PDB file of C-alpha atoms in Angstrom:
ATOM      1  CA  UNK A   1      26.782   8.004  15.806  1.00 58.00           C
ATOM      2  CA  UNK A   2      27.211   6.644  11.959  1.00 70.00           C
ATOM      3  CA  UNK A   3      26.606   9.349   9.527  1.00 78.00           C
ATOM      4  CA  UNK A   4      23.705   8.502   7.215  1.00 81.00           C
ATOM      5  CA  UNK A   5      23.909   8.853   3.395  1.00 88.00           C
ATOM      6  CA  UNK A   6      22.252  11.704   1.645  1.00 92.00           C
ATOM      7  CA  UNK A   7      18.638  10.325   0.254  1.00 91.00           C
ATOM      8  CA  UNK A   8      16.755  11.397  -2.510  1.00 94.00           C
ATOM      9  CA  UNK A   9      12.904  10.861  -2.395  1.00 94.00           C
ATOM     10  CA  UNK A  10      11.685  10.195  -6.208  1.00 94.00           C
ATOM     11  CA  UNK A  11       7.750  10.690  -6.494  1.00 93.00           C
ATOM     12  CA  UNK A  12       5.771  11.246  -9.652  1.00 91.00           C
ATOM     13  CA  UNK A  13       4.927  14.410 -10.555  1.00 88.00           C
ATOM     14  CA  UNK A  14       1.238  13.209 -11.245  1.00 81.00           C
ATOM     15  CA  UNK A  15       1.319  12.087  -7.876  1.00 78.00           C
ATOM     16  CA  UNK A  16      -0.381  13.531  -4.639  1.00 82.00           C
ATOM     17  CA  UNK A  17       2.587  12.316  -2.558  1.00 86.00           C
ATOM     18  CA  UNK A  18       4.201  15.056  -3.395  1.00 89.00           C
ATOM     19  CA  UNK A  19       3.851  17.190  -0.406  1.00 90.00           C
ATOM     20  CA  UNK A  20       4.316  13.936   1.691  1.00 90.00           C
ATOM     21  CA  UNK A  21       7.306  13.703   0.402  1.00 92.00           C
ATOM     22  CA  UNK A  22       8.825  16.907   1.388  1.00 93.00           C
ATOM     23  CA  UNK A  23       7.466  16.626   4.547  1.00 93.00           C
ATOM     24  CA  UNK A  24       9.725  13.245   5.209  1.00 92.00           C
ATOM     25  CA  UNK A  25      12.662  14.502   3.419  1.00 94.00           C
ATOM     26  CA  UNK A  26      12.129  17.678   6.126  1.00 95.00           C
ATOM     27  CA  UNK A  27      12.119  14.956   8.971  1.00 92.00           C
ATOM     28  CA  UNK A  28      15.039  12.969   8.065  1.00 91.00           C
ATOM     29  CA  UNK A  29      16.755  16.496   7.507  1.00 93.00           C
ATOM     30  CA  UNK A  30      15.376  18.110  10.943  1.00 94.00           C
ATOM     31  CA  UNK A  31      15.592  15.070  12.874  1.00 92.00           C
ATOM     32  CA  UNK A  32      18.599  12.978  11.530  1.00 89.00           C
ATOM     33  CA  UNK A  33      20.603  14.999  10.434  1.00 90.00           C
ATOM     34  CA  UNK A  34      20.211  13.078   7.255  1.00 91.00           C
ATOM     35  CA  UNK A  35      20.589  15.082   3.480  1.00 94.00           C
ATOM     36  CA  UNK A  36      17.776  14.330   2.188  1.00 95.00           C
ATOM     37  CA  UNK A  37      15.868  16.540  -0.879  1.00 94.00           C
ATOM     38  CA  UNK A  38      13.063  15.175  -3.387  1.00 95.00           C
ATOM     39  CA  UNK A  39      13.248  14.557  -6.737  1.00 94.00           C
ATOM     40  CA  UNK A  40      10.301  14.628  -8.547  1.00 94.00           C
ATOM     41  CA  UNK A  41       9.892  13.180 -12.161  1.00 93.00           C
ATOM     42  CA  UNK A  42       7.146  11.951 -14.694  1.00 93.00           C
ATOM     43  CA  UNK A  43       5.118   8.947 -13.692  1.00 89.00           C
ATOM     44  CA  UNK A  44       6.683   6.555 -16.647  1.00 90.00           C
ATOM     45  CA  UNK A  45      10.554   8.112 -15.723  1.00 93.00           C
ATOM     46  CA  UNK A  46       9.441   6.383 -12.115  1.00 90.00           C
ATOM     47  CA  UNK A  47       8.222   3.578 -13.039  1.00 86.00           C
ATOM     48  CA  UNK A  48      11.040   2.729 -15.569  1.00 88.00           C
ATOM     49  CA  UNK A  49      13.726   3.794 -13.363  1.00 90.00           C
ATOM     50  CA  UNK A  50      12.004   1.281 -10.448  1.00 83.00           C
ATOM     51  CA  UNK A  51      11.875  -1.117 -12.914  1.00 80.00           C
ATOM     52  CA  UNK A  52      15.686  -1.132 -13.454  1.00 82.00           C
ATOM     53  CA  UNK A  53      16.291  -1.008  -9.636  1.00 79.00           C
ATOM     54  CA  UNK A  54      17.555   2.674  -9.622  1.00 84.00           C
ATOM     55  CA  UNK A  55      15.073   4.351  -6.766  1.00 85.00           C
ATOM     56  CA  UNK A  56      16.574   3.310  -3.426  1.00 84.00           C
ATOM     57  CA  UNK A  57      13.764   5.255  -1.917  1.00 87.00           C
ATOM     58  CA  UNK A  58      10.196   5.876  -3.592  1.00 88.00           C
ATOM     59  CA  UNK A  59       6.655   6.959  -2.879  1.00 85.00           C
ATOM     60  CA  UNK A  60       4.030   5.068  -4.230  1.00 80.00           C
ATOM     61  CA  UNK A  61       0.504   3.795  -3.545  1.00 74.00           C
ATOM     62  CA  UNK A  62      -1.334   1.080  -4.259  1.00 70.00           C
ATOM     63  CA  UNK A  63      -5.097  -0.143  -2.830  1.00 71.00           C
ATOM     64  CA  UNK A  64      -6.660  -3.266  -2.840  1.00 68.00           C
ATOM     65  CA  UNK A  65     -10.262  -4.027  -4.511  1.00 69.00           C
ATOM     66  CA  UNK A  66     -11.267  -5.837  -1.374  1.00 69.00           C
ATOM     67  CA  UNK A  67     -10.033  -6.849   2.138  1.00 70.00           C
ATOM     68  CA  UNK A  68      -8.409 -10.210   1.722  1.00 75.00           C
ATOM     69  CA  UNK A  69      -4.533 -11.166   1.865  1.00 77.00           C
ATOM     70  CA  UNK A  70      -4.985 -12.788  -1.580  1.00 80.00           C
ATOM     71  CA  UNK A  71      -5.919  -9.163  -2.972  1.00 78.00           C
ATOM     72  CA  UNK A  72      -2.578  -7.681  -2.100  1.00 82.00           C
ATOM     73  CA  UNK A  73       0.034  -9.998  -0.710  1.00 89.00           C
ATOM     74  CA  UNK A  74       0.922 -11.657  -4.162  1.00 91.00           C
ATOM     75  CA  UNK A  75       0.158  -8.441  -5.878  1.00 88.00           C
ATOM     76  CA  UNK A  76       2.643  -6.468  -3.796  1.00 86.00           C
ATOM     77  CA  UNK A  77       4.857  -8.715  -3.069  1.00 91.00           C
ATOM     78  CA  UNK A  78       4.715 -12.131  -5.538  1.00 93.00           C
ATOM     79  CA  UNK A  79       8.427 -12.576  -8.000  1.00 95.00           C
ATOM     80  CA  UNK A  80       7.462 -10.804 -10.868  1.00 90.00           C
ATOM     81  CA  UNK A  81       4.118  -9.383 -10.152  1.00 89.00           C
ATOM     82  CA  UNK A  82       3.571  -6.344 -12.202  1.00 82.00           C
ATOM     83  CA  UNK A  83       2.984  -4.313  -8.760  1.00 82.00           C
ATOM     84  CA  UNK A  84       5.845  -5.593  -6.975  1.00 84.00           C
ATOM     85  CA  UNK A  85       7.922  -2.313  -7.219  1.00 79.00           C
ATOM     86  CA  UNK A  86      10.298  -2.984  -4.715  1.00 80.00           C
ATOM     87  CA  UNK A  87      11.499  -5.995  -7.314  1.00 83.00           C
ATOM     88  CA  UNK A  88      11.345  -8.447  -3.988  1.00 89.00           C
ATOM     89  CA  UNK A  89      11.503 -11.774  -4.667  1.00 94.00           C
ATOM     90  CA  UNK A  90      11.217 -14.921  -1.710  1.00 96.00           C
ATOM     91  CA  UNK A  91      10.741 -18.700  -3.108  1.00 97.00           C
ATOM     92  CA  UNK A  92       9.373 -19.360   0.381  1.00 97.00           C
ATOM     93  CA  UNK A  93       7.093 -16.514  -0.295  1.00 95.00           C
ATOM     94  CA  UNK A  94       6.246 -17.688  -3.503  1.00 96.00           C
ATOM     95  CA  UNK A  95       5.425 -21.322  -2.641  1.00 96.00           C
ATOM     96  CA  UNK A  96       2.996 -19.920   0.157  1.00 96.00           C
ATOM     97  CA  UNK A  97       1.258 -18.093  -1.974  1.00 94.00           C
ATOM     98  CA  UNK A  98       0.907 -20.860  -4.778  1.00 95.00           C
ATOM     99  CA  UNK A  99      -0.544 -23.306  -2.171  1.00 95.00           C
ATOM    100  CA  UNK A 100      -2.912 -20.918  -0.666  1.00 93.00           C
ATOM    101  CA  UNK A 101      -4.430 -19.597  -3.781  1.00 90.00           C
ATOM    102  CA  UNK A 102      -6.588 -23.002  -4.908  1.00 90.00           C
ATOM    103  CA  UNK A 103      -8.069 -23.910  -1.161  1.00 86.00           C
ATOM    104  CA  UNK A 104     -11.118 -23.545  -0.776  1.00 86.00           C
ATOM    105  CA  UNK A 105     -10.796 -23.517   3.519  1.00 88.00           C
ATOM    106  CA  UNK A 106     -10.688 -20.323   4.528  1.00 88.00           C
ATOM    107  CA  UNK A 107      -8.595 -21.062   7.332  1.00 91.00           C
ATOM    108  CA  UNK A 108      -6.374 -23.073   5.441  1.00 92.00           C
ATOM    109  CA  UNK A 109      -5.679 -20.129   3.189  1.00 92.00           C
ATOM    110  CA  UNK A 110      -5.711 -17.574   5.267  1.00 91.00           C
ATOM    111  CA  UNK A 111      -2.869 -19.408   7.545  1.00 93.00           C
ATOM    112  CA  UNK A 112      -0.665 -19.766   4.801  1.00 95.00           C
ATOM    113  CA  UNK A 113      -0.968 -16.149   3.758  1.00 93.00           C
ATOM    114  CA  UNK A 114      -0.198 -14.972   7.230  1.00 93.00           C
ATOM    115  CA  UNK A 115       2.750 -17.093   7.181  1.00 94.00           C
ATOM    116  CA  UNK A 116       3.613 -15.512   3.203  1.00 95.00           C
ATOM    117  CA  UNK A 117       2.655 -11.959   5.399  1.00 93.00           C
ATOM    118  CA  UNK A 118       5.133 -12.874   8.734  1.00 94.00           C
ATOM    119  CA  UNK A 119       8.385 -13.474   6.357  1.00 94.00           C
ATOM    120  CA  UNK A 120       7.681 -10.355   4.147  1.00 93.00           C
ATOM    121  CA  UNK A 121       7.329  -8.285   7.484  1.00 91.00           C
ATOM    122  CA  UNK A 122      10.464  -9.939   8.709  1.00 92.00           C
ATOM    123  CA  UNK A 123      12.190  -9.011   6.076  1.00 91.00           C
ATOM    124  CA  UNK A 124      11.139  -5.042   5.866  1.00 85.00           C
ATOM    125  CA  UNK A 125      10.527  -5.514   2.720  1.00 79.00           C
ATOM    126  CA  UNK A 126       8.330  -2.091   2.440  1.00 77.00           C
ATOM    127  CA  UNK A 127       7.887   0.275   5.136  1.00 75.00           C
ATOM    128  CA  UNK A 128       4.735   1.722   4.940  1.00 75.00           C
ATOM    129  CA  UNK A 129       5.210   5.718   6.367  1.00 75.00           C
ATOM    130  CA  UNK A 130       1.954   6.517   6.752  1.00 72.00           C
ATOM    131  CA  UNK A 131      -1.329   5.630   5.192  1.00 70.00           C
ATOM    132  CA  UNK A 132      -4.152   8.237   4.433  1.00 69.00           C
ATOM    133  CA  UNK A 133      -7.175   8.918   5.894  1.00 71.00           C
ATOM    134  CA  UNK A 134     -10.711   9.545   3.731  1.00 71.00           C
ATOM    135  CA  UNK A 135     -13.445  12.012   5.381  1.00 75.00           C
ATOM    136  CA  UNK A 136     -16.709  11.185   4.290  1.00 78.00           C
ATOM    137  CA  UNK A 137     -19.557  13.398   4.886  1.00 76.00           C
ATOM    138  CA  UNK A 138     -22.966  11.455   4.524  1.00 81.00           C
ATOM    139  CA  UNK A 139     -26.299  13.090   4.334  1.00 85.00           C
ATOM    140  CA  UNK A 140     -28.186  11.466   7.790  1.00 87.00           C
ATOM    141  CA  UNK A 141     -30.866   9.821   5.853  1.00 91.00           C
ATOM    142  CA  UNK A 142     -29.147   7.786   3.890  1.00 88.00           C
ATOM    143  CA  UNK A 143     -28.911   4.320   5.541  1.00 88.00           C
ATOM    144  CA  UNK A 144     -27.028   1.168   4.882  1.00 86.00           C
ATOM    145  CA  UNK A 145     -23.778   3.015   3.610  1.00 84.00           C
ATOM    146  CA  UNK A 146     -20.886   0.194   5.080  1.00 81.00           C
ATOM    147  CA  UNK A 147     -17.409   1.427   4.276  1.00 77.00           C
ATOM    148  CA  UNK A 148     -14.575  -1.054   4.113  1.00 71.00           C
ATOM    149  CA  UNK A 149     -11.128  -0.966   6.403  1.00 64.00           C
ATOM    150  CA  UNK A 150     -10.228   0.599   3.227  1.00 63.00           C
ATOM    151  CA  UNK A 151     -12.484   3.032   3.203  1.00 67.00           C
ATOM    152  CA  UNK A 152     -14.745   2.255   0.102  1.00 68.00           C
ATOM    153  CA  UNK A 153     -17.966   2.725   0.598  1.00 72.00           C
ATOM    154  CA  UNK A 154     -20.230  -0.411  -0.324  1.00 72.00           C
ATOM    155  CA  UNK A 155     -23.400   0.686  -2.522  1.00 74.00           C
ATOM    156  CA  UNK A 156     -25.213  -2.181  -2.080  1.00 78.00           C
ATOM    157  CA  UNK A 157     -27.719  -1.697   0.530  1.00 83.00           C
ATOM    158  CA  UNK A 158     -27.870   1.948   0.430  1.00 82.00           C
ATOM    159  CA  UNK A 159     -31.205   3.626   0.719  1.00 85.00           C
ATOM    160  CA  UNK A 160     -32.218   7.128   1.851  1.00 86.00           C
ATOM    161  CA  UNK A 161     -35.045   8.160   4.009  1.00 87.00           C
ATOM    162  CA  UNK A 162     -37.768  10.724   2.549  1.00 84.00           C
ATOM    163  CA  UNK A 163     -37.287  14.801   3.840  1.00 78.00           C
ATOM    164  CA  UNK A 164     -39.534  15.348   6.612  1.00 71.00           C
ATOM    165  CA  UNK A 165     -42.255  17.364   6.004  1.00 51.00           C
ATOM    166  CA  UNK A 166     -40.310  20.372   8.209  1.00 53.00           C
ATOM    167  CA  UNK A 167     -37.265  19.867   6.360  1.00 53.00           C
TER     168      UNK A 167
END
């Protein structure tokens, strides 16, 4: 076996990834073998040492407005996109996304961005460690509530149902 190198997990003190974070720095430790500890900082000290490619190994999280590969793909992972915090940058990447953007054909676009999604993933660019789960609790008569694969609820065709008369 190759010893690993110690890792330090930097999250934001502002952040709720906090106690995710010591739970994976516990698992590399428990499981690995692997030194691992947290270091927690403020939100701009993160950001600023991302920036300047010092954080080897960050939490961070990020959600789309709506389901579409447009939303997030270049946001995430376009050169020089203000969310890209992993600083990749792919010109094959790049020219995907810059012919997808303008069409108009859904399928057109959305074959190009799984293309632009297939080389990122190839590349292990991020690896996502978990993702979080909501829990909504809805009172029975409302009706039309729709919630997204990202778990927003959509407002639009909400209604709710009048209290029977024994309620």
């Amino acid at each position: 076996s190759y010893p690993l190198p110690p890792i330090s997990i930097s999250v934001a003190s502002s952040s709720d990834l906090r106690e995710a974070a010591e739970s994976i720095a516990s698992d590399l430790r428990v499981n690995l073998g692997v030194k691992a500890d947290v270091e927690i900082m403020p939100a701009e000290a993160l950001q600023e040492r991302n920036r300047a490619g010092r954080l080897p190994f960050f939490l961070t999280g990020w959600t789309g407005d709506f389901e579409h590969p447009e939303n997030y793909l270049p946001m995430l992972f376009g050169t020089g996109s203000s969310e890209n915090r992993s600083g990749y940058s792919d010109a094959r990447v790049d020219r995907l996304f810059a012919r997808a953007a303008p069409l108009e054909t859904i399928v057109q676009r959305d074959a190009l961005y799984d293309r632009a999604h297939r080389l990122v993933v190839e590349q292990a660019v991020a690896i996502p460690l978990f993702f979080p789960v909501d829990v909504e609790i809805v009172d029975p008569r409302v009706r039309g509530l729709k919630f997204s694969a990202y778990g927003h609820g959509s407002l639009g065709q909400v209604s709710k149902r009048a209290a029977d008369a024994g309620n």
